[in-house]
CSV table of C-alpha atoms in Angstrom, one decimal:
chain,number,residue,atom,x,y,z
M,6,UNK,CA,70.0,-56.8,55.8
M,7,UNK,CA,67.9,-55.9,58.6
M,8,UNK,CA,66.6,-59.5,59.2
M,9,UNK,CA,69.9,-61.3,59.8
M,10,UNK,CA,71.5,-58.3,62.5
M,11,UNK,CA,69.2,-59.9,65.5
M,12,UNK,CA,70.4,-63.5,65.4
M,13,UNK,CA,74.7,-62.7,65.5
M,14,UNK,CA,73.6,-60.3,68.3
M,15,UNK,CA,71.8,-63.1,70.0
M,16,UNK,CA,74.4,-65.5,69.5
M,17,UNK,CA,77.5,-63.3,70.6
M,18,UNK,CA,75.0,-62.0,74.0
M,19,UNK,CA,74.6,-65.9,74.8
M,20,UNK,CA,78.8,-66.6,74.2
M,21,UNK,CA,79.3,-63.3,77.0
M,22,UNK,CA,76.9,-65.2,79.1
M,23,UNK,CA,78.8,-68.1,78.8
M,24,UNK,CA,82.4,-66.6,79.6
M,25,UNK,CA,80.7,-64.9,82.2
M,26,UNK,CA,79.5,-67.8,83.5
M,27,UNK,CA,82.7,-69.9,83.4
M,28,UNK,CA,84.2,-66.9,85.4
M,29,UNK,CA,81.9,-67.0,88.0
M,30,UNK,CA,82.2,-71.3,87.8
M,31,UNK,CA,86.1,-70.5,88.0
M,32,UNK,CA,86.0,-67.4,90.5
M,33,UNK,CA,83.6,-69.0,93.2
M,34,UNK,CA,85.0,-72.6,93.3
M,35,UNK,CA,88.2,-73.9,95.5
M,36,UNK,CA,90.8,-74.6,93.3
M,37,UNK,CA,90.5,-78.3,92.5
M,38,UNK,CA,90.7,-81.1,90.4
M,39,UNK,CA,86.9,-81.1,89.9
M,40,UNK,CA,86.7,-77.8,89.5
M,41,UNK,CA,89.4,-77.9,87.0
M,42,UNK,CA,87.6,-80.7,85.5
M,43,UNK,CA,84.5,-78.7,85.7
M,44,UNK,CA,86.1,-75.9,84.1
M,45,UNK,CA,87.5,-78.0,81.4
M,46,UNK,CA,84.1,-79.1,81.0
M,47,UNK,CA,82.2,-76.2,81.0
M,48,UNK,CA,85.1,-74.5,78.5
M,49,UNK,CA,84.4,-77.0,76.4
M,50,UNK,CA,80.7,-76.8,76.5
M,51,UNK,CA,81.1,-73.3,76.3
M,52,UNK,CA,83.4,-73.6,73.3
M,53,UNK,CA,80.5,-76.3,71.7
M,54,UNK,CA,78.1,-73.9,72.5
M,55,UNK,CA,79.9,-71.2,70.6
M,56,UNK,CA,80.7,-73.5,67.8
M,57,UNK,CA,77.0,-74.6,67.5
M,58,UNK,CA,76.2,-71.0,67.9
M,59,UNK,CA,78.3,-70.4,64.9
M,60,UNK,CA,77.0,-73.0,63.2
M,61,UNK,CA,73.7,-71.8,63.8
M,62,UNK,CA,74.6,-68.5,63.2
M,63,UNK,CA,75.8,-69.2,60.3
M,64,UNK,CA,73.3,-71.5,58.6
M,65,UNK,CA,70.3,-69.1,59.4
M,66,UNK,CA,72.8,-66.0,57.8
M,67,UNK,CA,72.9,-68.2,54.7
M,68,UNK,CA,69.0,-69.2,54.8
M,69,UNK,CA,68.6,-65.5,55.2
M,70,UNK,CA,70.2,-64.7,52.4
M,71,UNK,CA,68.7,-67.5,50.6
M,72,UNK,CA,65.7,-66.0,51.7
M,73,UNK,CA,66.7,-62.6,50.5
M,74,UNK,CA,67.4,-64.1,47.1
M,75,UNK,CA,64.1,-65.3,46.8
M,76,UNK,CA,62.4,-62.6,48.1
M,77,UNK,CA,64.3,-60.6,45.6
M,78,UNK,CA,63.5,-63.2,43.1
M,79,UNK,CA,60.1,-62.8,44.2
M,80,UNK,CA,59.7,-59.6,44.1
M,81,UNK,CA,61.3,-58.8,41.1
M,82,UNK,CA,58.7,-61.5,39.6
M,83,UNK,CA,56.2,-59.6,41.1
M,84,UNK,CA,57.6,-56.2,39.5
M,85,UNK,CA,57.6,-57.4,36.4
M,86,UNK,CA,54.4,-59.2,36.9
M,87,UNK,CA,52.7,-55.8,38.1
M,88,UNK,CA,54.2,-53.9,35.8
M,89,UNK,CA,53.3,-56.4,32.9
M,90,UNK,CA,50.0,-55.8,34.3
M,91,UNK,CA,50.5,-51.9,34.6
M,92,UNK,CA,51.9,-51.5,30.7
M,93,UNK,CA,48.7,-54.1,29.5
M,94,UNK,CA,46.4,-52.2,32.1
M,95,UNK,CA,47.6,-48.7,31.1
M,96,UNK,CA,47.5,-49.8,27.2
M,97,UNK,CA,44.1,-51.1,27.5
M,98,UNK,CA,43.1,-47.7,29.1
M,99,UNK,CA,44.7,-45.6,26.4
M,100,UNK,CA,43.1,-48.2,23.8
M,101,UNK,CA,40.1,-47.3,25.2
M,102,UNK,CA,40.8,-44.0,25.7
M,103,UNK,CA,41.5,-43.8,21.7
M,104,UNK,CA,38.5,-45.8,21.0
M,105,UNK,CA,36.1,-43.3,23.2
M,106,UNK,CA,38.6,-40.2,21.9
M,107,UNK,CA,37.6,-41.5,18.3
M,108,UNK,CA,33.7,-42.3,19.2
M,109,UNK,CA,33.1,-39.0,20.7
M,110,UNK,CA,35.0,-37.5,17.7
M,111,UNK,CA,33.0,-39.5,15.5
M,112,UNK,CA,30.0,-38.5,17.3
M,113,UNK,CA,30.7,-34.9,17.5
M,114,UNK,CA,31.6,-34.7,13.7
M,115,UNK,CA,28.0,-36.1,13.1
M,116,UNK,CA,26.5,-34.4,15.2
M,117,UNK,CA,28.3,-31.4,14.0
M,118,UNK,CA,28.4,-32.3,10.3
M,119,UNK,CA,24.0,-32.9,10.6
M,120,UNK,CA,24.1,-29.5,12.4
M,121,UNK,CA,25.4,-27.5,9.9
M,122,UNK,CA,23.1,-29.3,7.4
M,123,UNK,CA,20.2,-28.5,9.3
M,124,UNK,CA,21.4,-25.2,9.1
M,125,UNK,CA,22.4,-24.8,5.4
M,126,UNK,CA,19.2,-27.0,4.7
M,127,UNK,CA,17.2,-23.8,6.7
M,128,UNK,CA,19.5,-21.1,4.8
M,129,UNK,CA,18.4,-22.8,1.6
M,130,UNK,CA,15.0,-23.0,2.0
M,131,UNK,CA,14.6,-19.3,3.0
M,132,UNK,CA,16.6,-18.4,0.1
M,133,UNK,CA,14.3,-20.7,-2.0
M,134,UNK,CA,11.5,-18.9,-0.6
M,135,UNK,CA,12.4,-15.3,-0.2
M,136,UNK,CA,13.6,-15.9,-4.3
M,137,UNK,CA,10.2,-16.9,-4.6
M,138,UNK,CA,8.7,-14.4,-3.1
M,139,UNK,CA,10.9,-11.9,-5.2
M,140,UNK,CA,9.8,-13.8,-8.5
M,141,UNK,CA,6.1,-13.4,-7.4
M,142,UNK,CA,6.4,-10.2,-7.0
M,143,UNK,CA,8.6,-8.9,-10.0
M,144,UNK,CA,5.7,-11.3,-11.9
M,145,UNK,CA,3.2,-9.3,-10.4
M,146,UNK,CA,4.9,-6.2,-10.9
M,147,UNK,CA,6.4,-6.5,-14.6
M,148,UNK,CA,3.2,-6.3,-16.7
M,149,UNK,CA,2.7,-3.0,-14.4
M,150,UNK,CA,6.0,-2.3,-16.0
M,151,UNK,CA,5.8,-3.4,-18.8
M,152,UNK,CA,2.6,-1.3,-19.5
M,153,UNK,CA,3.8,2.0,-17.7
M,154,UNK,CA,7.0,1.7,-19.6
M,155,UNK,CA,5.2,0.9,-22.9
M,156,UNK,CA,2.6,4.3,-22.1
M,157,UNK,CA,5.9,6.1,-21.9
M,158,UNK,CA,7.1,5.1,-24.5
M,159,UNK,CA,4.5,4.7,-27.6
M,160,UNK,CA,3.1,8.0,-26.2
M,161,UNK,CA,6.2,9.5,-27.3
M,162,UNK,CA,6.9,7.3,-30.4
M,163,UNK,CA,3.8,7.0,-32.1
M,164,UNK,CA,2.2,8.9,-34.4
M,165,UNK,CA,-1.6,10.1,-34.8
M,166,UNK,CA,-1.4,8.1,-37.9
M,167,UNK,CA,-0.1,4.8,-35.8
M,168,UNK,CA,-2.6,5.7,-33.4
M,169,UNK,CA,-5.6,6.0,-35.0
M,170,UNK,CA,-4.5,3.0,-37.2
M,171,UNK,CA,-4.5,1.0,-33.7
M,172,UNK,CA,-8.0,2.5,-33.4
M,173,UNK,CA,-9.7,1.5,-36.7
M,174,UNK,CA,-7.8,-2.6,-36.4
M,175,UNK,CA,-9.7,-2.3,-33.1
M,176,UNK,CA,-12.9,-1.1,-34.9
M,177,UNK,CA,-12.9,-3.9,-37.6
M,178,UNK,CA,-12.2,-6.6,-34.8
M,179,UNK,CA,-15.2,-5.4,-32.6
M,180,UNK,CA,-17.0,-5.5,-36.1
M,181,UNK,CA,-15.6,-9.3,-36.3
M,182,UNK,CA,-16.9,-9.7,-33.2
M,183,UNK,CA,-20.3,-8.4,-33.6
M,184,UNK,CA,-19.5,-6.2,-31.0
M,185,UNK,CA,-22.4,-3.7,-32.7
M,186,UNK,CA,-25.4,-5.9,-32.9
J,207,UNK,CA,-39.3,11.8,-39.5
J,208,UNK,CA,-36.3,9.4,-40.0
J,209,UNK,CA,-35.8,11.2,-43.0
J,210,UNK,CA,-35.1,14.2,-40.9
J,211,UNK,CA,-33.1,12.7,-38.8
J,212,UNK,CA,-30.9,10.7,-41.4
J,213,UNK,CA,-30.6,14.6,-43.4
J,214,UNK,CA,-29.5,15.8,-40.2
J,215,UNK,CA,-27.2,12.5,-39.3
J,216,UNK,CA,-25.5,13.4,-42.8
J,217,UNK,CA,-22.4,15.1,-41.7
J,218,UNK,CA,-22.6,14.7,-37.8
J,219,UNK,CA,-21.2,12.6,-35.9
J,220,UNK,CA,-20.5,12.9,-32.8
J,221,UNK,CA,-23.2,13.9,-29.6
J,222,UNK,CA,-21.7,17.4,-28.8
J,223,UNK,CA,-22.1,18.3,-32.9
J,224,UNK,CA,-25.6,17.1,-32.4
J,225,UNK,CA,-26.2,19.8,-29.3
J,226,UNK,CA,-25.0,22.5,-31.2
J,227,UNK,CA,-26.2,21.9,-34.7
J,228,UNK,CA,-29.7,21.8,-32.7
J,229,UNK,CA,-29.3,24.8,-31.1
J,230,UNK,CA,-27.8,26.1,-35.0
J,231,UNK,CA,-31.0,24.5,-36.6
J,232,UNK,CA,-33.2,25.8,-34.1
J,233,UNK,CA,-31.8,29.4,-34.2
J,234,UNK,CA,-32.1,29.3,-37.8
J,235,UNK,CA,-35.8,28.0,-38.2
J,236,UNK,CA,-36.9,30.7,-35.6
J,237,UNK,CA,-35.2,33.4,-37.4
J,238,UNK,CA,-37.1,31.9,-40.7
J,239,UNK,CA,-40.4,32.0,-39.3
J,240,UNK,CA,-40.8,34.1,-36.0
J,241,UNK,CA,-38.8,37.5,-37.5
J,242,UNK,CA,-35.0,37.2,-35.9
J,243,UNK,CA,-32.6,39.8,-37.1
J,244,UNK,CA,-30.1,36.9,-37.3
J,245,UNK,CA,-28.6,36.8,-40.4
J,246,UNK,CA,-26.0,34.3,-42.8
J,247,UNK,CA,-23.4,36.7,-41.8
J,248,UNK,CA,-24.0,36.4,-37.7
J,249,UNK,CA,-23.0,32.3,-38.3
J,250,UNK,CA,-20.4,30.5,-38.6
J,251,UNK,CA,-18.8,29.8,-42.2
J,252,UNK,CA,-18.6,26.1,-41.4
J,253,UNK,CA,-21.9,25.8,-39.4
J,254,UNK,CA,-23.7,27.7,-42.1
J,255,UNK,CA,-22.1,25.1,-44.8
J,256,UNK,CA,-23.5,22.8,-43.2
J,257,UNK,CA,-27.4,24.4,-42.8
J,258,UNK,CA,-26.6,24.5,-46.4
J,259,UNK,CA,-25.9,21.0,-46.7
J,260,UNK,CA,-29.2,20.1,-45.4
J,261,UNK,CA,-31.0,21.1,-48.2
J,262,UNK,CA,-33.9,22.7,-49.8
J,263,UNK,CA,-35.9,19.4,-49.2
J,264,UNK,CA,-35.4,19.7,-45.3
J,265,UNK,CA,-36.5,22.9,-45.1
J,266,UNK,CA,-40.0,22.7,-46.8
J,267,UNK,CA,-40.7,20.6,-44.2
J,268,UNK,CA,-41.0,23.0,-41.8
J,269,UNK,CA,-43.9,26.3,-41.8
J,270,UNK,CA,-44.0,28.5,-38.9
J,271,UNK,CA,-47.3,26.3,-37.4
J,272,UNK,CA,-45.1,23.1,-37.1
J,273,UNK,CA,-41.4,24.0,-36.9
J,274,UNK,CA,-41.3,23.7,-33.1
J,275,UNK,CA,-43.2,19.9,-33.0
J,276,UNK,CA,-40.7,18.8,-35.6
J,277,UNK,CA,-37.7,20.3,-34.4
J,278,UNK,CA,-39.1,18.9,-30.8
J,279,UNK,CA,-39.6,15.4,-32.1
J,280,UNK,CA,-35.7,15.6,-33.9
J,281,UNK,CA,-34.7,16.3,-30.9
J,282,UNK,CA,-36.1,13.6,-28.9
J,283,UNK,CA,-35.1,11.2,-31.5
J,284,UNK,CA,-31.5,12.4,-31.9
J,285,UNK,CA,-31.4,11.9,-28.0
J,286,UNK,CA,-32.5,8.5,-28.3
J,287,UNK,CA,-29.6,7.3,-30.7
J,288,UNK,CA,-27.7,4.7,-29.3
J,289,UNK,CA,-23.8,6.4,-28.5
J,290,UNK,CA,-20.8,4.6,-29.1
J,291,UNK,CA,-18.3,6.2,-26.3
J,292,UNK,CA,-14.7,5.7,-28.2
J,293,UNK,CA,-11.9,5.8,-25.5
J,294,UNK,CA,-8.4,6.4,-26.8
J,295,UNK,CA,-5.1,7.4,-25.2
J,296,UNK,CA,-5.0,10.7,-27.3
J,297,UNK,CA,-6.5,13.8,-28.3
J,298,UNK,CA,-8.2,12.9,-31.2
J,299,UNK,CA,-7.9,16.1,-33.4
J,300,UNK,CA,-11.1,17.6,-35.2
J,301,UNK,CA,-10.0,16.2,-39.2
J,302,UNK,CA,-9.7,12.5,-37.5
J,303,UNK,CA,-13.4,13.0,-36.1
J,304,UNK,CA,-14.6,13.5,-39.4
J,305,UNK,CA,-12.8,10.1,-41.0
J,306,UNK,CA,-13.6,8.1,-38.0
J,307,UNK,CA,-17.4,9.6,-38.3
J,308,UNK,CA,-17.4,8.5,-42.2
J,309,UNK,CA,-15.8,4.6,-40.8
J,310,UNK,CA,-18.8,4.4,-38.2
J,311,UNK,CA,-21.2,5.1,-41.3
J,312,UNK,CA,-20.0,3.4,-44.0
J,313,UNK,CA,-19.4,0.2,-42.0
J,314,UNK,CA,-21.8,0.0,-39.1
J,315,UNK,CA,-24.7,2.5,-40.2
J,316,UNK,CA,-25.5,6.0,-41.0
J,317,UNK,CA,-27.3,6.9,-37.8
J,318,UNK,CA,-24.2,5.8,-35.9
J,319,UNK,CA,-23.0,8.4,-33.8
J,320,UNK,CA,-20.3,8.8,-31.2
J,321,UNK,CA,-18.4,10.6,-28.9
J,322,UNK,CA,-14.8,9.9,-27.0
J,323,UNK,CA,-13.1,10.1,-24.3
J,324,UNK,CA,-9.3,10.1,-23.4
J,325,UNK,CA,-7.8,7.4,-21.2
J,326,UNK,CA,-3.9,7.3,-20.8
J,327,UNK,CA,-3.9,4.3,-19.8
J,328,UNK,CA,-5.0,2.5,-22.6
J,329,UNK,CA,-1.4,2.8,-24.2
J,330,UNK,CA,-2.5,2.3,-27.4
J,331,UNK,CA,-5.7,1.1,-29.5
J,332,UNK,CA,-9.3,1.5,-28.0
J,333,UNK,CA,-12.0,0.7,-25.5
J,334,UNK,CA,-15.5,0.8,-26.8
J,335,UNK,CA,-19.1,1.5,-24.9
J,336,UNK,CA,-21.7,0.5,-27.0
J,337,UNK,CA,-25.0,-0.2,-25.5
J,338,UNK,CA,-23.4,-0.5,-21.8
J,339,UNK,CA,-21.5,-2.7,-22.5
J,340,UNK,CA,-17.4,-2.1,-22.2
J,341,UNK,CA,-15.0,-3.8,-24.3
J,342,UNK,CA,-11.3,-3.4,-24.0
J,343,UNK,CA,-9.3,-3.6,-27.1
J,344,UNK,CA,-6.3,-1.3,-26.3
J,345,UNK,CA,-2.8,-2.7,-25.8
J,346,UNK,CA,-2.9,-2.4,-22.3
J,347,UNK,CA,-5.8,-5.6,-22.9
J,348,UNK,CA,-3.5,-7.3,-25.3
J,349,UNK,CA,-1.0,-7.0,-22.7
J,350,UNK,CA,-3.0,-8.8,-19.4
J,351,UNK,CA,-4.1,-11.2,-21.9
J,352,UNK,CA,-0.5,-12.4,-23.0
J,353,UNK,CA,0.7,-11.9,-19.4
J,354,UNK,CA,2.1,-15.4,-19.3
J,355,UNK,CA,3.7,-15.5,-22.3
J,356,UNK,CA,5.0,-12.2,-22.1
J,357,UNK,CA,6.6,-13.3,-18.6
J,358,UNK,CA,7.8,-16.8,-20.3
J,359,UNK,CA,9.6,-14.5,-22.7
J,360,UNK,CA,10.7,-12.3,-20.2
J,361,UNK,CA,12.3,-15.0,-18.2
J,362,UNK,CA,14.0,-16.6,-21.3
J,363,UNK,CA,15.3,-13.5,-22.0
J,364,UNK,CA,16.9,-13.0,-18.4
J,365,UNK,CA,17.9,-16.7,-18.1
J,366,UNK,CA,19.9,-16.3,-21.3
């Protein structure tokens, strides 16, 4: 935990200050009842100071790792909330991304669909009108062959008798007709 | 006159007999009076028949002071006879002149004459020219007339 290495390294530099300075208290004064006093003193507010440091030490190791457990708390709450958020964002997006998937779909197929009908619609009515056109002209055409196929034919068929039968029914209906006043 | 003319009318009937029974009249009448060597043997059995068939009558019309006014004023009134042109899609042969010159008479008139004409076209039946005025009555008419129904048919045919 990279938090909590700075505070047992401060404690332990300040308890090597203190030794140090009880051997300099110890080194540098005449042996002596006050100085042994002193000593006794200091070692024992050195000790308190170590104890306290402990203590200290100690309590902000466990608040750290308090800490830790509620940032981990926290930011495990804050996963989940994000990726709560993620799955509902990201299944809102592909909702929508279905929904504008299935528009433009939709869309196309219309547009498509009332494409082709144009188109067929186009196809028919040429169709309509070049079958038309065709129907005129075979109707303009098939008394021609009617009568050309007829001239063929009767030419061939009939006799001078049937002939000039035709020509004497004609007669008598131009005479019906007064055709000779 | 018109007596002439219905004597010579008789047996013709068509406008190219009328030319050359003229021509046969005339040749015959100038021989009579004006000294031709032509004789009944120089003519034609069937045209000399028919000088025969004119008639004793006819001929005493005719000296050699008048015969060219009167065969001059039968001509001019043969040439004004109305002609009925007859157009049929065939070559009418000569017997079916004859019975078709005998109809014209007996049913329109005996100074009825006529001549025809071929038109292929016609398919069958006749056009007549009478007076300048045409009227179709051939099948090809019959035809254009019943175009629709023909091509009502025609359709219910192909339709099934």
């Amino acid at each position: 935990m990279p938090n909590n290495l700075p505070i047992p390294f401060f404690w332990v530099t300040i308890l090597i200050l203190a030794l140090l300075y009880i051997r300099e208290v110890i080194l540098n004064r005449p042996a002596s009842k006050l100085k042994a006093h002193t000593l006794e003193e200091a070692q024992q507010k050195a000790l308190e100071i170590i104890h306290s440091a402990i203590k200290k030490s100690q309590d902000i190791t466990s608040q750290g790792k308090l800490m830790d457990e509620r940032w981990k708390e926290n930011f495990q709450k804050t996963l989940d909330q994000n990726q709560t958020q993620i799955m509902s964002e990201t299944q809102e997006l592909f909702e929508k991304f279905e929904e504008n998937l299935s528009n433009y779909l939709t869309q196309t197929q219309t547009q498509s669909t009332r494409a082709i009908e144009l188109e067929l619609k186009a196809a028919r009515s040429l169709i309509d009108n070049y079958k038309s056109s065709q129907l005129r002209v075979v109707d303009e055409n098939i008394i021609a062959i009617l009568e050309k196929t007829l001239s063929i034919i009767l030419s061939k068929k009939l006799t001078l008798a049937d002939q000039m039968d035709l020509v004497y029914k004609a007669l008598e209906k131009a005479k019906a007709e007064k055709f000779f006043v | 006159m018109n007596d002439a003319v219905n004597i010579f009318l008789n047996n013709t009937f068509t406008t190219s007999d009328i030319k050359r029974r003229l021509i046969l009249l005339k040749v015959f009448i100038y021989s009579k009076f004006f000294g031709s060597t032509f004789t009944s043997s120089d003519y034609d059995p069937a045209d000399f028949s028919w000088l025969q068939s004119l008639g004793n009558g006819f001929f005493k019309q005719f000296t050699s002071t008048n015969a060219t006014i009167i065969l001059s004023k039968l001509e001019d009134e043969l040439k004004q006879l109305p002609v009925l042109i007859v157009y049929v899609p065939f070559e009418m042969p000569e017997t079916e002149f004859f019975r078709l010159g005998n109809w014209l008479k007996t049913n329109l008139g005996s100074n009825f004459i006529f001549e025809t004409r071929i038109d292929p076209d016609l398919i069958g039946g006749t056009a007549l020219s009478w007076k300048g005025i045409y009227k179709d009555l051939s099948l090809r008419e019959t035809l254009l007339e019943n175009r629709n129904q023909i091509l009502e048919s025609f359709k219910e045919f192909i339709n099934g």
